[in-house]
CSV table of C-alpha atoms and ligand atoms in Angstrom, one decimal:
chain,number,residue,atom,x,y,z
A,25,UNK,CA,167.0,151.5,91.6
A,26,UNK,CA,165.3,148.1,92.1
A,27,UNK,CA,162.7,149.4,94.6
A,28,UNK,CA,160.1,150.2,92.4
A,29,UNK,CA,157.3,148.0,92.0
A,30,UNK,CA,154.6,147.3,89.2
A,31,UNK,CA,152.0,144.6,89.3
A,32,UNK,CA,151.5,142.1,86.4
A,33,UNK,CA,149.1,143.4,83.8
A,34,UNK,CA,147.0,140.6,84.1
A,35,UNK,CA,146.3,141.0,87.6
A,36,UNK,CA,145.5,144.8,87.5
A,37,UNK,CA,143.0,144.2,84.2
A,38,UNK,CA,141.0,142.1,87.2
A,39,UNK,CA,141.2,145.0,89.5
A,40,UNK,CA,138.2,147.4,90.1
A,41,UNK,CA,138.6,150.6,91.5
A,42,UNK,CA,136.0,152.6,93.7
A,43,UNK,CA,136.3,154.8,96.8
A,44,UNK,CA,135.2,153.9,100.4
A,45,UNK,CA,134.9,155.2,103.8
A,46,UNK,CA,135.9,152.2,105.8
A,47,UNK,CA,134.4,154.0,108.8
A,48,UNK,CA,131.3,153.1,107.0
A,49,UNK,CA,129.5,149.5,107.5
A,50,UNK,CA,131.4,146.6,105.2
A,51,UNK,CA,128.5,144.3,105.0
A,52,UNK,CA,127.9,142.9,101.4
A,53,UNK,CA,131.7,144.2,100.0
A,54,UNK,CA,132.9,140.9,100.0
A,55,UNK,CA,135.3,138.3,101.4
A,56,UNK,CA,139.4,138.6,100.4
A,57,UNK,CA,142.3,136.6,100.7
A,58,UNK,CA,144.1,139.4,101.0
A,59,UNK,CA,143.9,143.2,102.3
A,60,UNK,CA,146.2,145.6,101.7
A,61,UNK,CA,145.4,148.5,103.8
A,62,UNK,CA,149.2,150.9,104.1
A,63,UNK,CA,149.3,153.8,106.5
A,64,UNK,CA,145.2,154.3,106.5
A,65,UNK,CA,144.9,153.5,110.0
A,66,UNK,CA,147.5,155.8,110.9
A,67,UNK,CA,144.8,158.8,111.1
A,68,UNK,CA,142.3,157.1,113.8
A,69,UNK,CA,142.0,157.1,117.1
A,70,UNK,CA,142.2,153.7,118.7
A,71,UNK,CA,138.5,153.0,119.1
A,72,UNK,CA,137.6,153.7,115.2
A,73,UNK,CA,140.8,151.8,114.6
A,74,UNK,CA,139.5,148.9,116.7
A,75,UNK,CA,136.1,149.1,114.7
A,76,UNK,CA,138.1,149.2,111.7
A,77,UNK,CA,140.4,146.1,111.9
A,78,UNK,CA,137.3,144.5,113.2
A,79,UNK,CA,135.5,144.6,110.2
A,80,UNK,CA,138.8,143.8,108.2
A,81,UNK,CA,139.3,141.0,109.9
A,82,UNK,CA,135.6,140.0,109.0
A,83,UNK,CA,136.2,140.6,105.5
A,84,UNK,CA,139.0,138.0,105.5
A,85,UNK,CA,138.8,134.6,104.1
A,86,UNK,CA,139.9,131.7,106.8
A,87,UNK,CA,143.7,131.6,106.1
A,88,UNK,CA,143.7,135.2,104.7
A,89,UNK,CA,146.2,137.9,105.2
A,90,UNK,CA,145.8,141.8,105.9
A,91,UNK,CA,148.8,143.7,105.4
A,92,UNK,CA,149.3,147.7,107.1
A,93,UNK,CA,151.6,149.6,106.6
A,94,UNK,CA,155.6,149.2,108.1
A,95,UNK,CA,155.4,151.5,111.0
A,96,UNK,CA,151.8,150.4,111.6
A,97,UNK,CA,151.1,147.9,114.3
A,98,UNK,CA,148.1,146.0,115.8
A,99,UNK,CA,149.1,146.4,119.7
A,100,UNK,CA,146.1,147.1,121.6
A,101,UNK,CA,143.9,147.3,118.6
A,102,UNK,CA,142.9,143.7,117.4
A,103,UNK,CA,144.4,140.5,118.7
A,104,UNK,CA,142.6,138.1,116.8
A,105,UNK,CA,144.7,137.9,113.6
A,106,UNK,CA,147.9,135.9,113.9
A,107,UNK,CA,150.6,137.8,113.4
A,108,UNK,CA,153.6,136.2,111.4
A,109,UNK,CA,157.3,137.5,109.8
A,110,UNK,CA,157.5,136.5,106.4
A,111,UNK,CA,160.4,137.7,104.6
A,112,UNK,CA,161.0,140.9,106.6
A,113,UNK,CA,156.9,141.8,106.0
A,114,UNK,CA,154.2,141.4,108.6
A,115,UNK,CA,151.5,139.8,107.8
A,116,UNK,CA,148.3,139.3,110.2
A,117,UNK,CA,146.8,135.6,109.2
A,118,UNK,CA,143.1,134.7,109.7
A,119,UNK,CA,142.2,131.7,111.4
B,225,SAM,C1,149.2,158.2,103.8
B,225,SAM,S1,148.0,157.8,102.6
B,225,SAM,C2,148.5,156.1,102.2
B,225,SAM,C3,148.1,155.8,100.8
B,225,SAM,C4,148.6,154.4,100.3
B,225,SAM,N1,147.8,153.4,101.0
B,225,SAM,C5,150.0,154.3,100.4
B,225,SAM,O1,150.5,153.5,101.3
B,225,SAM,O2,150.8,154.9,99.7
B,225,SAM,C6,146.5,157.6,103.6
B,225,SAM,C7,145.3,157.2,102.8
B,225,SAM,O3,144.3,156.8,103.7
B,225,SAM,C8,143.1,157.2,103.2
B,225,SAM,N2,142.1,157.2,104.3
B,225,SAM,C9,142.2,157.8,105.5
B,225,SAM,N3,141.0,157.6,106.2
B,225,SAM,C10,140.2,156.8,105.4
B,225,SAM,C11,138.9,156.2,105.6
B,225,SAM,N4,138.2,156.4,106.7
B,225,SAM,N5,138.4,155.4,104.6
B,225,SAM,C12,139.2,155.2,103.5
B,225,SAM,N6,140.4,155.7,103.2
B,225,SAM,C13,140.9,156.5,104.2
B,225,SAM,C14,143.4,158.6,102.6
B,225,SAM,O4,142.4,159.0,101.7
B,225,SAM,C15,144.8,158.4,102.0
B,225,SAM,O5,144.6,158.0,100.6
């Protein structure tokens, strides 16, 4: 009870949803101010995980966040994201 989450209706209306293979090349999908990406990274091997966070990274805003998943971690795969503890979350910041 109390751990269940729903996000305001107004926010999902601006949602769109499509599928991806974010193996594939992100050019042209935009810039975010925030990525949520939970326990996808989980099922690639450290070089196509290093490609990946790359080009997440890229896709960030200055000052933007990306969010994994809680057991996931950045060791050895991207240290160019500033990592920070915000409320028992971590959060990797763009500069
Ligand atoms: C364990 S589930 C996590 C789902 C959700 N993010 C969550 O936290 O509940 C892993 C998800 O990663 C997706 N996935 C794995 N490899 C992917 C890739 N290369 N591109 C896009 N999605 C991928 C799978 O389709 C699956 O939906």
């Amino acid at each position: 009870m109390g751990m269940e989450w729903q996000i305001k209706e107004q926010v999902r209306r601006l949602a769109q949803f499509e599928t991806f293979d974010l193996r594939k090349n992100f050019r042209g999908r935009g810039q975010y101010d925030v990525i949520f990406c939970r326990n996808v990274l989980i099922y690639s091997n450290l070089d196509t995980k290093r490609r990946i966070l790359s080009e997440l990274r890229g896709a960030l805003n200055p000052g933007g966040y990306l969010l994994l998943g809680a057991a996931e971690t950045m060791v050895n795969a991207d240290d160019k994201l500033r990592r920070l503890e915000i409320g028992g979350a971590t959060f990797y910041e763009a500069s």
